[in-house]
CSV table of C-alpha atoms and ligand atoms in Angstrom, one decimal:
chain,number,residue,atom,x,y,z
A,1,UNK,CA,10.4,19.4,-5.0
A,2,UNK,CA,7.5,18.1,-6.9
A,3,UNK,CA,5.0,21.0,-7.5
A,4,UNK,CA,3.3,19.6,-10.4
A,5,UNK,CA,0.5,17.6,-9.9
A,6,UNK,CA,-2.5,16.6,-12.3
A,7,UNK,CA,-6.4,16.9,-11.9
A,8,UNK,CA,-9.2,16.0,-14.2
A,9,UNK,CA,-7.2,16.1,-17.5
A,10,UNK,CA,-4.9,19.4,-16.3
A,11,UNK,CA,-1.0,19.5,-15.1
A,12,UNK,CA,-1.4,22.4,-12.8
A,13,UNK,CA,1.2,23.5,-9.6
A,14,UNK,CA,-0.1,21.5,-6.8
A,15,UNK,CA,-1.3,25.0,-5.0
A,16,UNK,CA,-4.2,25.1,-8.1
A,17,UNK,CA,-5.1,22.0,-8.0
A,18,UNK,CA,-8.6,22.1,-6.1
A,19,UNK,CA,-11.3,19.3,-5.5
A,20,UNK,CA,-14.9,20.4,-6.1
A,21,UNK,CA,-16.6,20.6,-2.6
A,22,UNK,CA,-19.1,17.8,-4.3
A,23,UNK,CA,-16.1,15.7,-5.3
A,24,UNK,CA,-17.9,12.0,-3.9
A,25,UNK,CA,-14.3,10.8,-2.8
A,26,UNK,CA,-14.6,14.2,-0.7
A,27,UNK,CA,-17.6,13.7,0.7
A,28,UNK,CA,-18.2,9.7,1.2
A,29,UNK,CA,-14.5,8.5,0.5
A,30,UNK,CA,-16.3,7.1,-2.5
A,31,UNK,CA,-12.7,6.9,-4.3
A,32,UNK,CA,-9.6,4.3,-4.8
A,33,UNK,CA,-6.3,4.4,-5.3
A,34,UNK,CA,-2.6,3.6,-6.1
A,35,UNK,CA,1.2,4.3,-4.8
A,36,UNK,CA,3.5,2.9,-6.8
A,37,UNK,CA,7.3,3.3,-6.1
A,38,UNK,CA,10.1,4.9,-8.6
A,39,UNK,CA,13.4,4.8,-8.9
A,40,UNK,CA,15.4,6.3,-12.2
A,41,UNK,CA,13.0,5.5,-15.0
A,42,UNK,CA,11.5,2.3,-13.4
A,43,UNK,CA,8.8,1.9,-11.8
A,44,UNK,CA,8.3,-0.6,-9.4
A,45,UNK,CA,5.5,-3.7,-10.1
A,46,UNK,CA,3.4,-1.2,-12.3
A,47,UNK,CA,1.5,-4.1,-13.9
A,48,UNK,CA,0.2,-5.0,-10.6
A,49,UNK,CA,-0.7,-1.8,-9.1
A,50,UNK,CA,-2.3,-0.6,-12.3
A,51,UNK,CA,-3.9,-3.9,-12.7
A,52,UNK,CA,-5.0,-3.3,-9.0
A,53,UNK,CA,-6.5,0.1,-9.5
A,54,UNK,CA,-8.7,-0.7,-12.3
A,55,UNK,CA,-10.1,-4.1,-10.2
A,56,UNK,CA,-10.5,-1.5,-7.6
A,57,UNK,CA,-12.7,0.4,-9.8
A,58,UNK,CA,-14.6,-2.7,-11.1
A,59,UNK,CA,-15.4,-3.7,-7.6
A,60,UNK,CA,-17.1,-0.1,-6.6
A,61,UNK,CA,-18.7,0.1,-10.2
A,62,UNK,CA,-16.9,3.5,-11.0
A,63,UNK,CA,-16.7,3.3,-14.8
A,64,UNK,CA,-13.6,5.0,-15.7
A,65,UNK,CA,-13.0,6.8,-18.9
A,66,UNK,CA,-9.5,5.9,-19.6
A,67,UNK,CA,-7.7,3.2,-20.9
A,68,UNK,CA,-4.6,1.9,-19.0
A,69,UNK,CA,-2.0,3.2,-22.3
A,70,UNK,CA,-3.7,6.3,-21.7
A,71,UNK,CA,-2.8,6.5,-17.7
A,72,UNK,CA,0.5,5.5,-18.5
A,73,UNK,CA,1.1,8.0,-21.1
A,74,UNK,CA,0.0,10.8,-17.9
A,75,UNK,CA,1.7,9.2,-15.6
A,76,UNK,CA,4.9,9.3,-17.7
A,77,UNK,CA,4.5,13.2,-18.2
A,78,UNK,CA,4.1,14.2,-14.8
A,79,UNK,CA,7.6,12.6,-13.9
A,80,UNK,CA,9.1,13.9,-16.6
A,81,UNK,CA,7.4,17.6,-15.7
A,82,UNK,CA,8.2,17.2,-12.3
A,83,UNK,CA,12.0,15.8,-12.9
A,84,UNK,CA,11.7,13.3,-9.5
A,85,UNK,CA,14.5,10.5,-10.0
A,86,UNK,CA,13.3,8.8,-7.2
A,87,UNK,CA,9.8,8.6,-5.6
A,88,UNK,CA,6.3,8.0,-5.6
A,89,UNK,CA,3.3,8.5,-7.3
A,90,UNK,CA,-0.2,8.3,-5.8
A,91,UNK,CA,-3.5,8.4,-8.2
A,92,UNK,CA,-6.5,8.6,-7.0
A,93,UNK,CA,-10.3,8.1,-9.0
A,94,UNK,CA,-13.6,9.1,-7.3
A,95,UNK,CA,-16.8,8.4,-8.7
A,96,UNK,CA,-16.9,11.6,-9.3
A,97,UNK,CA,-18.8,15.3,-8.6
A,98,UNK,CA,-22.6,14.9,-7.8
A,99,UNK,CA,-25.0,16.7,-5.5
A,100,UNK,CA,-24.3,14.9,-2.1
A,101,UNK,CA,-26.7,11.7,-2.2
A,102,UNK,CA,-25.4,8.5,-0.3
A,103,UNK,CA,-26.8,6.4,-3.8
A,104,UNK,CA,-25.2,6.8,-7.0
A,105,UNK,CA,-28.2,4.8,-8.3
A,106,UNK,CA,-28.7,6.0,-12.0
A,107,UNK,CA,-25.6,8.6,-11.5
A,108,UNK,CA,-23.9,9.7,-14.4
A,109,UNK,CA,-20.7,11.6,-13.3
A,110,UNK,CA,-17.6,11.7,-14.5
A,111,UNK,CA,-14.9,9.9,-12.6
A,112,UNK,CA,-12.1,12.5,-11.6
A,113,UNK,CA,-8.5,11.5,-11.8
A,114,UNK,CA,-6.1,13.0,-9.8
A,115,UNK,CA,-1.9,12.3,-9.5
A,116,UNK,CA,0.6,13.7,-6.9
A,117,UNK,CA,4.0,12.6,-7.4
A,118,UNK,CA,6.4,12.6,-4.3
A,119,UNK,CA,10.0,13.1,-4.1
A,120,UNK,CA,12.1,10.9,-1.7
A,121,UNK,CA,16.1,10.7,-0.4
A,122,UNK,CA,17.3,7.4,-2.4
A,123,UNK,CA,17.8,5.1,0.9
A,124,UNK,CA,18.0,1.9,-0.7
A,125,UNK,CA,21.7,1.5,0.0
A,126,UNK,CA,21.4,3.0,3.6
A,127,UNK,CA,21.9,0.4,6.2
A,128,UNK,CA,18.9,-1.4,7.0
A,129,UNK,CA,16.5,-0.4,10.0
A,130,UNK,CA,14.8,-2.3,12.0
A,131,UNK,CA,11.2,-0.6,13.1
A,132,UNK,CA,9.4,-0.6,16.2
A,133,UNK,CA,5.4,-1.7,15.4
A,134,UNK,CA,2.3,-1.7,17.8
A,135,UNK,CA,-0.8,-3.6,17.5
A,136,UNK,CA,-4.1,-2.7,17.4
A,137,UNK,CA,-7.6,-4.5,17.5
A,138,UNK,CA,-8.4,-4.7,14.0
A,139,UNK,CA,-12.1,-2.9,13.9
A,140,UNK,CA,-12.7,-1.9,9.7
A,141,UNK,CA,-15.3,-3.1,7.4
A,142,UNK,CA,-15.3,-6.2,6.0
A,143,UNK,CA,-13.9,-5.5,2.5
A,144,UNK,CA,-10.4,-3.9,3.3
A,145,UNK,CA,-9.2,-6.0,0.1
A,146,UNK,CA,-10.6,-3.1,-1.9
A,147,UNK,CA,-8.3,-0.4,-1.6
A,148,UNK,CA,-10.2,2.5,-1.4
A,149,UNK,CA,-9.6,6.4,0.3
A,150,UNK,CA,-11.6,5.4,3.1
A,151,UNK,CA,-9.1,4.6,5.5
A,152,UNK,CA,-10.2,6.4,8.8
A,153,UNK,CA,-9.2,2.9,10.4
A,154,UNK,CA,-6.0,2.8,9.0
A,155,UNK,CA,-5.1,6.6,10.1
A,156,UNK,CA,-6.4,6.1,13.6
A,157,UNK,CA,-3.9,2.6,13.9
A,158,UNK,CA,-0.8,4.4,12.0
A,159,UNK,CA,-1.5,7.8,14.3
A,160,UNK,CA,-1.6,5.3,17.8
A,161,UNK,CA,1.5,4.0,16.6
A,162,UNK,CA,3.4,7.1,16.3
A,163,UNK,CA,2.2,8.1,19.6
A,164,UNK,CA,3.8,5.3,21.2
A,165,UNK,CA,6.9,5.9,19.0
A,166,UNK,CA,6.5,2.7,16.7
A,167,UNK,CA,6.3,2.8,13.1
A,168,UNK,CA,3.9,0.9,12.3
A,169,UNK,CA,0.2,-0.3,13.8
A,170,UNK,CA,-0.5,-4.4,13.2
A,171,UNK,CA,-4.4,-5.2,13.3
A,172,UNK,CA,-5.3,-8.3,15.2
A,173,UNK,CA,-8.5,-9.7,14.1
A,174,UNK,CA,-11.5,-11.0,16.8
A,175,UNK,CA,-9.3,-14.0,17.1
A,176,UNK,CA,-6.3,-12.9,17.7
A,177,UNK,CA,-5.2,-13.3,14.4
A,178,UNK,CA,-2.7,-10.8,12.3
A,179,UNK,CA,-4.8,-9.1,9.1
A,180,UNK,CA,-2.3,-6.8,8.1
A,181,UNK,CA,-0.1,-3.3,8.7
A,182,UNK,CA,-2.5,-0.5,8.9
A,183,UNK,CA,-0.4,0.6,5.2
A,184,UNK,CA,1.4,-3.0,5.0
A,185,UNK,CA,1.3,-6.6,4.7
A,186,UNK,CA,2.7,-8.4,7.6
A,187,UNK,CA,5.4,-11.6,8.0
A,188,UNK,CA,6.9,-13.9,10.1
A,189,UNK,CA,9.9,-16.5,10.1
A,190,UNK,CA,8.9,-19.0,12.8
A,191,UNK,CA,11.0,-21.4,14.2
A,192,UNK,CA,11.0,-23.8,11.6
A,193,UNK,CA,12.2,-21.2,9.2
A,194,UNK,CA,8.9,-21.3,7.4
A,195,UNK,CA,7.9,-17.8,6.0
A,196,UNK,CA,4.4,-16.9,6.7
A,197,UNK,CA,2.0,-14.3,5.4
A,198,UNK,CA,-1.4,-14.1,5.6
A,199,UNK,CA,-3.4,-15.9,3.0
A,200,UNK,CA,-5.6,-13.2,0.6
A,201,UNK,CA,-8.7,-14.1,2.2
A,202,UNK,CA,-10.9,-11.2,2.4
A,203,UNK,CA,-9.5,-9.7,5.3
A,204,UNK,CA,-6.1,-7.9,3.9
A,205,UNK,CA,-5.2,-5.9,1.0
A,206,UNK,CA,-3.7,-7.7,-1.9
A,207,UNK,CA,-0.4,-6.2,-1.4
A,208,UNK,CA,1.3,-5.7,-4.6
A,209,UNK,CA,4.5,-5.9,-3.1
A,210,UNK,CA,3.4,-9.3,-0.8
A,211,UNK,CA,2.9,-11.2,-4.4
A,212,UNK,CA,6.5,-10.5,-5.6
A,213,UNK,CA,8.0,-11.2,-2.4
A,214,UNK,CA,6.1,-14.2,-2.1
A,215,UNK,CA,7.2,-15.5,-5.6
A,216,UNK,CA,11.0,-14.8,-4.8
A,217,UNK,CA,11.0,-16.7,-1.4
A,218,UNK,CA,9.4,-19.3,-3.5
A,219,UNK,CA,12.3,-18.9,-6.5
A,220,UNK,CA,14.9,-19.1,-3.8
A,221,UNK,CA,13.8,-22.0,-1.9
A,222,UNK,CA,12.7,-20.6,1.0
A,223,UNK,CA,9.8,-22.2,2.8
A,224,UNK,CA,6.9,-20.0,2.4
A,225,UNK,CA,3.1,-20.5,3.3
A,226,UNK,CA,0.7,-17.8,2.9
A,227,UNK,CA,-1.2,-18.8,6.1
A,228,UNK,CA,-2.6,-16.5,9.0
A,229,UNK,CA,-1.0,-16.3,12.2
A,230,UNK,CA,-1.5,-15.0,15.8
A,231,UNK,CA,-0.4,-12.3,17.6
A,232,UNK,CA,1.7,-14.9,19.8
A,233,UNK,CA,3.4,-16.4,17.4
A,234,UNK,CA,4.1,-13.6,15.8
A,235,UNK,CA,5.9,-12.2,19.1
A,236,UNK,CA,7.3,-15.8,19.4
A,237,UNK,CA,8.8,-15.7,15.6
A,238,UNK,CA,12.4,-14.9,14.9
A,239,UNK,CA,11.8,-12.5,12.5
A,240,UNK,CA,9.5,-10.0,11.4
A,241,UNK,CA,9.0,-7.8,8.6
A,242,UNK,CA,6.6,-5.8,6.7
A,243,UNK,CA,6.3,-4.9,2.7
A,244,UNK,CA,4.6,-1.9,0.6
A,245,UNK,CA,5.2,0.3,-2.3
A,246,UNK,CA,6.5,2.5,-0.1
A,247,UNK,CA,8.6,1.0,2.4
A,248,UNK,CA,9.5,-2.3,0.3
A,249,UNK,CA,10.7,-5.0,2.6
A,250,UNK,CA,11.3,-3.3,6.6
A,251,UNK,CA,12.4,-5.3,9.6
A,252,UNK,CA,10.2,-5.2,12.2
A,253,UNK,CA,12.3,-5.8,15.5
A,254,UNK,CA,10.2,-4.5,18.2
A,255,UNK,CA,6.2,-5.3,18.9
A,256,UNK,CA,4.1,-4.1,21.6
A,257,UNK,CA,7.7,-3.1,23.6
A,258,UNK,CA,8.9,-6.7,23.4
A,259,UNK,CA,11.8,-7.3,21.0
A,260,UNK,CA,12.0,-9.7,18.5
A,261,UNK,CA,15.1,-11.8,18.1
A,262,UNK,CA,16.8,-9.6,20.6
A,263,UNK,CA,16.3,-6.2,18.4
A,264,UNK,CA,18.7,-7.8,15.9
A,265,UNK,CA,17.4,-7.5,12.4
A,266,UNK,CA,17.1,-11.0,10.8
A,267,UNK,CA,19.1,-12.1,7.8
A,268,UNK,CA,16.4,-13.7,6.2
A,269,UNK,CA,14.3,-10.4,5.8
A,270,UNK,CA,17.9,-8.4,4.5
A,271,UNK,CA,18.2,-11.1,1.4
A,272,UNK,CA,14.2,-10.4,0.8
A,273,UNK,CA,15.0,-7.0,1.0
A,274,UNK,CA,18.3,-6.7,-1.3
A,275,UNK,CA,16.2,-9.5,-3.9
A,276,UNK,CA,13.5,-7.0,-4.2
A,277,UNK,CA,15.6,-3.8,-5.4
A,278,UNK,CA,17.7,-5.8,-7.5
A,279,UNK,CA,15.0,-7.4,-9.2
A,280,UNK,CA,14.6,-3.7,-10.8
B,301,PMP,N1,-2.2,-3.2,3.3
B,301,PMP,C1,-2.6,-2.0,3.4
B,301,PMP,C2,-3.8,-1.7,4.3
B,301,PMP,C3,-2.0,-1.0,2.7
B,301,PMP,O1,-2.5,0.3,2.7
B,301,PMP,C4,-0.9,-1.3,1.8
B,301,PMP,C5,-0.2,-0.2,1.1
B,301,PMP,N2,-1.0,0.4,0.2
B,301,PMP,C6,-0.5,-2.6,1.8
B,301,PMP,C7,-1.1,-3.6,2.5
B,301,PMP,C8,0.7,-3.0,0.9
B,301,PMP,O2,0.3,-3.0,-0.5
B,301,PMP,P1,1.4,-2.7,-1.6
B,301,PMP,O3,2.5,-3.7,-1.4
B,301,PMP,O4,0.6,-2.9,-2.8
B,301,PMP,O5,1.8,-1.3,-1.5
């Protein structure tokens, strides 16, 4: 197990490590993060989600006091303290502790950094499964391209979803459009084998993931179009699949009780799949 976490410049047992009650990520979700995926001394797209994280930063003004060698070096010790061969690490920055004021107009606090790392079973060479996904109305703020904590949207989709015994909750936008997996990026293969993912438009996360799945269907001659689709088309599609740090490429095979393809999984998302982990 992973007991050792890391808060504000300490590697303390993950029972010690305590928030301040006027942490602003606490009180006003007024933090972002990161997850990025490990498996034996690699870790997966780190250039991206790092590069992510401090965009994430710039784009909420939190000026942040370390350097990206610096986080690396940290994020390096904490796997090696917590000896995890294969799993996950989420870090987290809030703006920081303050007396609760919704500004942080003239605000001078010091960001707090905080790392959990997660241990998983090594499933990549499992058989695939296919996943059953529900959708729901798609009702958060208009910047979910920065990824911050506050994700009540998210947890209320993901939560439905389990109810009804699916995996995962799809948003559809006002127009019936798919944005994106309420902790994924969503994709089709229509029926003229085109690949299709939303374009980064404002309306989706910039899946980390998404970008170097995108490049390899484009390597390997696959027709892909980052392009938004509908619900219906997605239904209509012969395959469907969904990508993230954490659950890398996944069949979808089931949407709203009505099965995609027959419930088989398609080929085209096991060759995306099988790409991605041998790329590292
Ligand atoms: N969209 C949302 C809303 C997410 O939470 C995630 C996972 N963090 C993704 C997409 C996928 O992003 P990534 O591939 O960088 O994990």
């Amino acid at each position: 197990m992973a007991n050792i976490s890391y808060i504000d410049g300490v590697y303390c047992n993950i029972q010690n490590a305590k928030i301040h009650i006027n942490d602003r990520g606490y009180h006003f979700g007024d933090a972002v993060y990161e997850v990025i995926f490990y498996n034996s001394g690699v870790f997966y797209d780190y250039e991206g989600h790092i590069n992510r994280l401090f965009n994430s930063l710039k784009l909420i003004n939190i000026k942040f006091h370390l350097s990206k060698q610096q986080l690396k070096i940290i994020i390096k010790n904490l796997f090696k303290l917590n000896r995890v061969n294969f799993g996950s690490i989420y870090i987290q920055v809030s703006r920081g502790i303050a007396d609760r004021n919704h500004s942080y107009f003239k605000l001078n606090s010091k960001p707090i950094l905080t790392m959990i790392v997660s241990q998983k079973k090594n499933n990549i060479d499992d058989d695939i499964k296919g996943v059953k996904a529900i959708t729901v109305f798609d009702n958060r703020w208009s910047r979910p391209d920065i990824k911050t904590t506050q994700l009540l949207p998210n947890v209320l989709a993901k939560t439905y979803a389990n109810q009804n015994h699916a995996y995962e909750g799809i948003f559809i936008d006002h127009e019936g459009y798919v944005t994106e997996g309420s902790s994924s990026n969503i994709w089709i293969i229509n029926n003229n084998n085109e690949i299709l993912t939303r374009e980064i438009d404002g309306k989706i996360l910039s899946g980390i993931t998404r970008k170097t799945i995108a490049q390899f269907a484009k390597n390997n001659n696959f027709k892909m179009l980052e392009k938004k689709f509908t619900k219906d088309e997605m239904l209509e599609s012969k395959e469907v699949f969904l990508t993230s740090a954490s659950s890398f490429v996944t069949p979808i095979i089931e949407i709203d009780n009505i099965k995609i393809s027959n419930g088989i999984i398609g080929k085209t998302s096991i060759e995306l799949r099988n790409l991605y982990f041998k790329k590292f």
